[in-house]
């Protein structure tokens, strides 16, 4: 048997090796391919870690291709059945389908019959952590959904042990690299604790494009959570629910506080009352036959932090929308539902809600804090909120002496806003000999700055006497037992106001972005190359990934300097590209430096023609490019026309122009439109042209001065003027 396995391993390895060279040519994006292979369990995590590292001199894109295929080859040589898995993976991609079919045919011809004689082998790497399995199952879809990696990294950075924001900022111009950095850090964090998967879901729900994958991940997480039975929430249509005896561990003393008999029954009754209320109100709303789009518009205005989820196309019906509203409600707060009923004037529903609010008042007055330990006030299970949304009040109270209503009154007094989403937790704290109550408030990011500024103003004027400490984003920002100056408080208030302003600016930018996305981003792939009209970053990544050896031209129109920079960086690995054109797109000094670096070091190895047409740039940017052309040995044609540079350039620019014409031996055509040269520089220029092979096209403003120059006749066949 062992000899047969060895023979089959060798046969599989031979098949793989016969296609190795062709696969190297076809494999355009090893990072993207490795993410899909990881999701399909073709490769392991160690290989994916290497692939998701940024490209460097030590690990180029070609190195990554060879490393990825070498790893698969090694797996195939040790387990021939891996070849079949790999072949199936290839057939799922249009790019690799033909090769995958060849591999599967050869597998069937040389291996399948003999394979039947052997016992099945375990060929799929499994991960014991349930959350890690869910992340891996959805890894491919997740990598495709993320289109705002920097914003996502800024939310996740405080939650992860591995700080990622700086790395993503460093590689911000490359979408694929930025996504790889984030996903690698998330994988590591989820391996350590499944709670990090919930935090990922919370972050993903902040962006419209990632809402669907976030919901998919969380639904699967709830379904497979082994502790789900103890966390399950009552459904609107359930009439009975049994909880049994529960206990909670105190954080300070390490002992247990047992809830007295009857406590769970009171919470169970409250949950059922909520379910019945929501059911009746839902029925009245559906009778009203509201326009779902109008209802979503209202909720986007009322709940800006849920904007992305309400924009999800899956929320088409009133029922779907109200399910999300239910998530926003808690046992003691149905303000969102009440707002809908009030705005659309649904009178019967208002009566039902008023009756429930009376029940809530009675419940809050009757329930002392120690009876609320470890009880969930949410009615639909939600992923853990992000750290940047957490505000904790430490109240100097004995838990058994105060009711839930007392806590709610303090929060209302502190915030002047009863609609804040509050999760109540209690702990035994060691301030002197007394206990204290910790109240965690999770505030939507869009409201956080506003709320925190209000709280600090209240604290500053000593309007909340019960407050002992205030913790914002897990940092102690105020302590009753230490001296906190008015200046310190004012500083935090100003910081939060500025943060709130930034959040508002981001919201406005998001709206502008939504409008732009509707009309921008036209990509045309034709026989000779690709044309990109106002593309987004992710569209550039995808389009450039589709370039084959037959595509020789890349042309960018009506875009930004950042996008131009992104394309230049990506072209380092596209050896078939011989023409690059950038049209009506500004060129910043940073972008010019990237381009100059590529030209000086001949990084775009086959680039023969460069066109910069109506690309606004500073004279310093032009000089950076001219300087690099002295060292370039690939360009044959260089075209530049820019309306932002003054027609009369400085002597420094003229000197650089002459120097590159003298030193560059490959340029045969140089077009300099909209640039007027000084008369005393023309003899120097003509001398350079006479000694080179280049044809020079100048702006027509130079024609009169050039025509009178004595040496013009000898080089007139190589001096041209724009029309």
PDB file of N, CA and C in Angstrom, residues 10 21 51 56 61 107 163 187 227 266 317 356 408 467 495 499 510 547 557 616 622 636 650-651 665 705:
ATOM      1  N   UNK A  10       3.986  10.546  -6.757  1.00  0.00           N
ATOM      2  CA  UNK A  10       4.921  10.908  -7.825  1.00  0.00           C
ATOM      3  C   UNK A  10       4.174  11.266  -9.109  1.00  0.00           C
ATOM      4  N   UNK A  21       5.079  26.010 -15.382  1.00  0.00           N
ATOM      5  CA  UNK A  21       5.464  27.217 -16.132  1.00  0.00           C
ATOM      6  C   UNK A  21       4.242  27.981 -16.634  1.00  0.00           C
ATOM      7  N   UNK A  51       1.961  35.286   1.638  1.00  0.00           N
ATOM      8  CA  UNK A  51       1.351  35.935   0.477  1.00  0.00           C
ATOM      9  C   UNK A  51       0.802  37.318   0.810  1.00  0.00           C
ATOM     10  N   UNK A  56       8.219  43.387  -1.477  1.00  0.00           N
ATOM     11  CA  UNK A  56       9.455  44.068  -1.102  1.00  0.00           C
ATOM     12  C   UNK A  56      10.583  43.567  -1.994  1.00  0.00           C
ATOM     13  N   UNK A  61       6.783  40.226  -6.490  1.00  0.00           N
ATOM     14  CA  UNK A  61       5.551  39.575  -6.922  1.00  0.00           C
ATOM     15  C   UNK A  61       5.856  38.233  -7.582  1.00  0.00           C
ATOM     16  N   UNK A 107      -5.598  13.636 -13.991  1.00  0.00           N
ATOM     17  CA  UNK A 107      -5.774  12.977 -12.697  1.00  0.00           C
ATOM     18  C   UNK A 107      -6.646  11.732 -12.869  1.00  0.00           C
ATOM     19  N   UNK A 163      -1.038  46.165  16.071  1.00  0.00           N
ATOM     20  CA  UNK A 163      -1.465  47.470  15.579  1.00  0.00           C
ATOM     21  C   UNK A 163      -1.314  47.531  14.058  1.00  0.00           C
ATOM     22  N   UNK A 187      -7.235  37.431  11.520  1.00  0.00           N
ATOM     23  CA  UNK A 187      -7.105  35.977  11.700  1.00  0.00           C
ATOM     24  C   UNK A 187      -6.397  35.644  13.004  1.00  0.00           C
ATOM     25  N   UNK A 227     -22.441  28.121  22.979  1.00  0.00           N
ATOM     26  CA  UNK A 227     -23.085  28.674  24.158  1.00  0.00           C
ATOM     27  C   UNK A 227     -24.391  29.375  23.805  1.00  0.00           C
ATOM     28  N   UNK A 266     -39.250  37.331  36.210  1.00  0.00           N
ATOM     29  CA  UNK A 266     -39.605  38.729  35.947  1.00  0.00           C
ATOM     30  C   UNK A 266     -39.025  39.192  34.612  1.00  0.00           C
ATOM     31  N   UNK A 317     -38.582  44.867   2.288  1.00  0.00           N
ATOM     32  CA  UNK A 317     -39.946  44.903   2.799  1.00  0.00           C
ATOM     33  C   UNK A 317     -40.010  45.582   4.163  1.00  0.00           C
ATOM     34  N   UNK A 356     -47.005  49.633  27.144  1.00  0.00           N
ATOM     35  CA  UNK A 356     -45.738  48.932  27.414  1.00  0.00           C
ATOM     36  C   UNK A 356     -44.795  49.822  28.216  1.00  0.00           C
ATOM     37  N   UNK A 408     -31.057  54.568  35.176  1.00  0.00           N
ATOM     38  CA  UNK A 408     -31.553  55.220  33.967  1.00  0.00           C
ATOM     39  C   UNK A 408     -31.702  56.721  34.163  1.00  0.00           C
ATOM     40  N   UNK A 467     -21.498  60.038  40.550  1.00  0.00           N
ATOM     41  CA  UNK A 467     -20.425  59.550  39.678  1.00  0.00           C
ATOM     42  C   UNK A 467     -19.088  59.520  40.407  1.00  0.00           C
ATOM     43  N   UNK A 495     -11.623  68.110  22.227  1.00  0.00           N
ATOM     44  CA  UNK A 495     -11.210  66.973  21.390  1.00  0.00           C
ATOM     45  C   UNK A 495     -12.427  66.210  20.880  1.00  0.00           C
ATOM     46  N   UNK A 499     -13.764  65.666  17.188  1.00  0.00           N
ATOM     47  CA  UNK A 499     -14.026  64.319  16.670  1.00  0.00           C
ATOM     48  C   UNK A 499     -15.434  64.238  16.079  1.00  0.00           C
ATOM     49  N   UNK A 510     -19.080  60.672   2.684  1.00  0.00           N
ATOM     50  CA  UNK A 510     -19.680  59.410   2.266  1.00  0.00           C
ATOM     51  C   UNK A 510     -20.806  59.650   1.262  1.00  0.00           C
ATOM     52  N   UNK A 547      -4.872  42.279 -16.886  1.00  0.00           N
ATOM     53  CA  UNK A 547      -3.954  42.478 -18.013  1.00  0.00           C
ATOM     54  C   UNK A 547      -3.205  41.191 -18.319  1.00  0.00           C
ATOM     55  N   UNK A 557      -7.861  58.400 -17.582  1.00  0.00           N
ATOM     56  CA  UNK A 557      -8.523  59.667 -17.883  1.00  0.00           C
ATOM     57  C   UNK A 557      -9.295  60.190 -16.671  1.00  0.00           C
ATOM     58  N   UNK A 616      -2.376  68.817 -14.827  1.00  0.00           N
ATOM     59  CA  UNK A 616      -1.897  69.934 -14.004  1.00  0.00           C
ATOM     60  C   UNK A 616      -0.804  69.482 -13.035  1.00  0.00           C
ATOM     61  N   UNK A 622       7.496  68.777 -12.705  1.00  0.00           N
ATOM     62  CA  UNK A 622       8.082  68.604 -14.036  1.00  0.00           C
ATOM     63  C   UNK A 622       9.592  68.367 -13.927  1.00  0.00           C
ATOM     64  N   UNK A 636      11.171  55.599 -25.510  1.00  0.00           N
ATOM     65  CA  UNK A 636      11.467  56.095 -26.858  1.00  0.00           C
ATOM     66  C   UNK A 636      10.730  57.404 -27.136  1.00  0.00           C
ATOM     67  N   UNK A 650      11.547  78.255 -15.683  1.00  0.00           N
ATOM     68  CA  UNK A 650      12.783  78.775 -15.107  1.00  0.00           C
ATOM     69  C   UNK A 650      14.000  78.206 -15.828  1.00  0.00           C
ATOM     70  N   UNK A 651      15.179  78.841 -15.581  1.00  0.00           N
ATOM     71  CA  UNK A 651      16.415  78.368 -16.191  1.00  0.00           C
ATOM     72  C   UNK A 651      16.760  76.966 -15.664  1.00  0.00           C
ATOM     73  N   UNK A 665      19.915  58.213 -24.299  1.00  0.00           N
ATOM     74  CA  UNK A 665      20.304  57.719 -25.624  1.00  0.00           C
ATOM     75  C   UNK A 665      19.192  56.943 -26.317  1.00  0.00           C
ATOM     76  N   UNK A 705      11.039  82.588 -32.869  1.00  0.00           N
ATOM     77  CA  UNK A 705      12.423  82.726 -32.407  1.00  0.00           C
ATOM     78  C   UNK A 705      13.307  81.631 -32.999  1.00  0.00           C
TER      79      UNK A 705
END
